[in-house]
mmCIF file of C-alpha atoms in Angstrom:
data_model
loop_
_atom_site.group_PDB
_atom_site.id
_atom_site.type_symbol
_atom_site.label_atom_id
_atom_site.label_comp_id
_atom_site.label_asym_id
_atom_site.label_seq_id
_atom_site.Cartn_x
_atom_site.Cartn_y
_atom_site.Cartn_z
ATOM 1 C CA MET A 15 107.553 -9.121 111.981
ATOM 2 C CA THR A 16 105.820 -11.232 114.604
ATOM 3 C CA MET A 17 102.157 -11.874 113.990
ATOM 4 C CA ILE A 18 99.929 -12.008 117.045
ATOM 5 C CA PRO A 19 97.061 -14.454 116.754
ATOM 6 C CA THR A 20 93.712 -12.681 116.951
ATOM 7 C CA SER A 21 92.712 -14.889 119.884
ATOM 8 C CA ALA A 22 95.553 -13.307 121.932
ATOM 9 C CA LEU A 23 94.204 -9.784 121.440
ATOM 10 C CA GLN A 24 91.883 -8.573 124.176
ATOM 11 C CA PRO A 25 88.918 -6.360 123.410
ATOM 12 C CA LEU A 26 89.469 -2.762 124.436
ATOM 13 C CA GLY A 27 87.577 -1.873 127.576
ATOM 14 C CA VAL A 28 87.660 -1.066 131.270
ATOM 15 C CA ARG A 29 88.681 -3.752 133.752
ATOM 16 C CA LEU A 30 88.775 -3.538 137.551
ATOM 17 C CA LEU A 31 91.761 -5.173 139.242
ATOM 18 C CA PRO A 32 93.008 -5.390 142.832
ATOM 19 C CA ALA A 33 94.264 -2.027 144.106
ATOM 20 C CA MET A 34 97.891 -3.141 144.403
ATOM 21 C CA ALA A 35 97.982 -3.830 140.642
ATOM 22 C CA ALA A 36 97.808 -0.064 139.991
ATOM 23 C CA TYR A 37 100.971 1.635 138.741
ATOM 24 C CA ASP A 38 100.352 4.588 141.076
ATOM 25 C CA TYR A 39 99.463 2.617 144.227
ATOM 26 C CA GLU A 40 102.565 3.709 146.181
ATOM 27 C CA ARG A 41 102.041 7.367 145.267
ATOM 28 C CA TRP A 42 98.500 7.259 146.605
ATOM 29 C CA GLN A 43 99.613 5.354 149.698
ATOM 30 C CA ALA A 44 102.140 8.099 150.486
ATOM 31 C CA SER A 45 99.741 10.951 149.655
ATOM 32 C CA LEU A 46 96.512 9.989 151.446
ATOM 33 C CA VAL A 47 95.848 11.298 154.943
ATOM 34 C CA ASN A 48 93.945 8.062 155.607
ATOM 35 C CA PRO A 49 95.674 5.203 153.733
ATOM 36 C CA GLY A 50 92.924 2.892 155.050
ATOM 37 C CA LEU A 51 90.885 4.059 152.040
ATOM 38 C CA LEU A 52 93.097 1.837 149.901
ATOM 39 C CA SER A 53 91.288 -1.249 151.220
ATOM 40 C CA ASP A 54 88.264 -0.310 149.050
ATOM 41 C CA ALA A 55 90.280 1.200 146.172
ATOM 42 C CA VAL A 56 90.432 -0.528 142.799
ATOM 43 C CA ALA A 57 92.861 -0.449 139.906
ATOM 44 C CA VAL A 58 91.144 0.623 136.707
ATOM 45 C CA ALA A 59 92.809 -0.863 133.643
ATOM 46 C CA LEU A 60 92.333 0.934 130.351
ATOM 47 C CA TYR A 61 94.761 0.292 127.504
ATOM 48 C CA ARG A 62 96.563 -2.185 129.828
ATOM 49 C CA ILE A 63 97.657 0.622 132.218
ATOM 50 C CA PRO A 64 96.020 0.137 135.637
ATOM 51 C CA LEU A 65 95.584 3.358 137.637
ATOM 52 C CA LEU A 66 94.101 3.643 141.112
ATOM 53 C CA ALA A 67 90.568 4.837 141.799
ATOM 54 C CA VAL A 68 90.338 5.796 145.499
ATOM 55 C CA PRO A 69 86.854 5.847 147.033
ATOM 56 C CA ALA A 70 85.333 8.723 148.982
ATOM 57 C CA GLY A 71 84.999 8.454 152.752
ATOM 58 C CA ALA A 72 87.117 8.843 155.910
ATOM 59 C CA GLY A 73 88.170 12.433 155.185
ATOM 60 C CA ARG A 74 88.073 12.150 151.400
ATOM 61 C CA ARG A 75 84.938 13.855 150.111
ATOM 62 C CA GLY A 76 85.180 12.881 146.451
ATOM 63 C CA GLY A 77 87.326 11.716 143.578
ATOM 64 C CA SER A 78 87.480 11.565 139.803
ATOM 65 C CA MET A 79 89.194 9.800 136.918
ATOM 66 C CA ASP A 80 89.796 10.905 133.337
ATOM 67 C CA MET A 81 88.982 8.075 130.916
ATOM 68 C CA THR A 82 90.086 9.719 127.601
ATOM 69 C CA GLU A 83 86.809 8.868 125.812
ATOM 70 C CA PRO A 84 83.142 9.150 126.895
ATOM 71 C CA VAL A 85 82.476 5.500 126.005
ATOM 72 C CA PHE A 86 85.142 4.410 128.534
ATOM 73 C CA ALA A 87 83.729 6.809 131.136
ATOM 74 C CA GLU A 88 80.324 5.141 130.795
ATOM 75 C CA ALA A 89 81.952 1.707 131.086
ATOM 76 C CA LEU A 90 83.750 2.777 134.281
ATOM 77 C CA VAL A 91 80.507 4.018 135.827
ATOM 78 C CA CYS A 92 78.960 0.595 135.173
ATOM 79 C CA ALA A 93 81.993 -1.166 136.677
ATOM 80 C CA LEU A 94 82.103 1.028 139.819
ATOM 81 C CA ARG A 95 78.351 1.065 140.435
ATOM 82 C CA ASP A 96 78.386 -1.555 143.233
ATOM 83 C CA GLN A 97 81.817 -0.762 144.699
ATOM 84 C CA PRO A 98 81.881 0.641 148.281
ATOM 85 C CA GLY A 99 82.851 4.320 148.471
ATOM 86 C CA PHE A 100 81.978 5.055 144.855
ATOM 87 C CA ASP A 101 78.570 6.619 145.525
ATOM 88 C CA ARG A 102 76.953 9.400 143.488
ATOM 89 C CA LEU A 103 78.757 8.466 140.271
ATOM 90 C CA THR A 104 78.625 11.154 137.584
ATOM 91 C CA VAL A 105 79.933 11.444 134.035
ATOM 92 C CA SER A 106 80.927 14.720 132.408
ATOM 93 C CA GLY A 107 82.287 13.965 128.954
ATOM 94 C CA HIS A 108 85.218 11.632 129.598
ATOM 95 C CA VAL A 109 85.592 12.370 133.347
ATOM 96 C CA VAL A 110 83.972 10.129 135.959
ATOM 97 C CA GLY A 111 83.358 11.594 139.402
ATOM 98 C CA TRP A 112 82.168 10.109 142.692
ATOM 99 C CA GLY A 113 81.299 11.389 146.137
ATOM 100 C CA GLU A 114 80.548 15.083 146.596
ATOM 101 C CA PRO A 115 81.011 17.363 143.588
ATOM 102 C CA LEU A 116 84.163 19.490 143.790
ATOM 103 C CA PRO A 117 83.143 23.029 144.818
ATOM 104 C CA GLU A 118 84.116 25.891 142.503
ATOM 105 C CA GLY A 119 86.925 28.265 143.392
ATOM 106 C CA LEU A 120 88.781 26.155 145.950
ATOM 107 C CA THR A 121 92.319 27.136 146.818
ATOM 108 C CA PRO A 122 94.955 24.471 146.098
ATOM 109 C CA ASP A 123 95.143 23.695 149.837
ATOM 110 C CA ALA A 124 91.350 23.334 150.130
ATOM 111 C CA ARG A 125 91.290 21.139 147.006
ATOM 112 C CA ARG A 126 93.973 18.908 148.567
ATOM 113 C CA ARG A 127 91.919 18.579 151.791
ATOM 114 C CA PHE A 128 88.748 17.846 149.774
ATOM 115 C CA HIS A 129 90.544 14.878 148.182
ATOM 116 C CA GLY A 130 91.960 13.707 151.543
ATOM 117 C CA LEU A 131 95.583 14.339 150.569
ATOM 118 C CA ARG A 132 98.555 15.253 152.750
ATOM 119 C CA LYS A 133 100.259 18.602 152.373
ATOM 120 C CA GLN A 134 103.460 16.822 151.335
ATOM 121 C CA PRO A 135 103.488 13.117 150.476
ATOM 122 C CA ARG A 136 105.559 10.858 152.702
ATOM 123 C CA LEU A 137 108.255 9.878 150.253
ATOM 124 C CA GLY A 138 111.285 7.735 150.863
ATOM 125 C CA THR A 139 114.611 9.204 151.938
ATOM 126 C CA CYS A 140 116.215 8.792 148.508
ATOM 127 C CA ILE A 141 115.727 11.895 146.404
ATOM 128 C CA ARG A 142 118.279 10.996 143.737
ATOM 129 C CA PRO A 143 117.268 9.024 140.667
ATOM 130 C CA PRO A 144 118.822 5.593 140.255
ATOM 131 C CA ALA A 145 121.862 5.211 138.030
ATOM 132 C CA GLY A 146 121.095 6.059 134.431
ATOM 133 C CA HIS A 147 118.007 8.149 135.278
ATOM 134 C CA GLY A 148 119.158 11.730 135.340
ATOM 135 C CA GLY A 149 122.876 11.570 134.744
ATOM 136 C CA ARG A 150 123.850 14.119 137.373
ATOM 137 C CA ASP A 151 123.980 14.446 141.104
ATOM 138 C CA LEU A 152 120.852 16.413 142.034
ATOM 139 C CA ASP A 153 122.541 18.167 144.950
ATOM 140 C CA ALA A 154 125.440 19.560 142.943
ATOM 141 C CA GLY A 155 123.955 19.632 139.443
ATOM 142 C CA ARG A 156 127.427 19.052 137.999
ATOM 143 C CA TRP A 157 129.787 16.283 136.964
ATOM 144 C CA PRO A 158 131.604 14.661 138.742
ATOM 145 C CA PRO A 159 129.249 14.020 141.657
ATOM 146 C CA SER A 160 129.743 16.038 144.788
ATOM 147 C CA PRO A 161 131.759 14.458 147.621
ATOM 148 C CA GLY A 162 129.570 12.402 149.909
ATOM 149 C CA SER A 163 127.092 11.389 147.197
ATOM 150 C CA PRO A 164 125.923 7.789 147.625
ATOM 151 C CA PRO A 165 128.143 5.755 145.264
ATOM 152 C CA GLY A 166 125.425 3.320 144.147
ATOM 153 C CA GLN A 167 123.187 6.038 142.745
ATOM 154 C CA GLN A 168 125.476 7.729 140.236
ATOM 155 C CA PRO A 169 125.749 6.754 136.569
ATOM 156 C CA THR A 170 129.062 5.540 135.253
ATOM 157 C CA PRO A 171 131.102 8.459 133.853
ATOM 158 C CA PRO A 172 131.525 8.494 130.064
ATOM 159 C CA ARG A 173 134.627 6.684 128.742
ATOM 160 C CA ALA A 174 135.329 9.075 125.900
ATOM 161 C CA VAL A 175 133.983 12.370 124.699
ATOM 162 C CA ILE A 176 133.635 12.925 120.928
ATOM 163 C CA GLN A 177 132.838 16.400 119.652
ATOM 164 C CA ALA A 178 129.660 16.707 117.602
ATOM 165 C CA GLY A 179 130.430 16.289 113.919
ATOM 166 C CA ALA A 180 133.832 14.776 114.685
ATOM 167 C CA ALA A 181 132.666 11.169 114.747
ATOM 168 C CA PRO A 182 134.038 9.054 111.913
ATOM 169 C CA ALA A 183 131.623 8.314 109.074
ATOM 170 C CA PRO A 184 130.401 4.701 108.905
#
């Protein structure tokens, strides 16, 4: 067992990082109607997982972020207080909101427009998972892959098949 010196442990809290440090930066970039909002976005790191907080403005009327615990929500409000686009900060339990409050009873399409999101995100042309992430060709849903499937995106076929319960005992 490796012991970590106590000086290497960081105190638990909320840290703001550059927007591109967020794990979900590319998803937001593809989903926003106005990707220019990303210039004022920040990555919010909690438990060492930075997620993007996108400000209101330029077609995006408001936003929110779930912080898992009220104490972290309060810390995020303090951290975002002077950031552009994060006006009218509110806390409701563990959820931090900014911009206009989300109106009640919005349809999914109206909710998407409120948050400044595209109807369908602009994703890349590859819809198949990389090798080892899915195990089957998504078009055919069967093994072996359908003819014409890109060769670099299929997992290696199994070398041998052993029936359950037939494996030799160690």
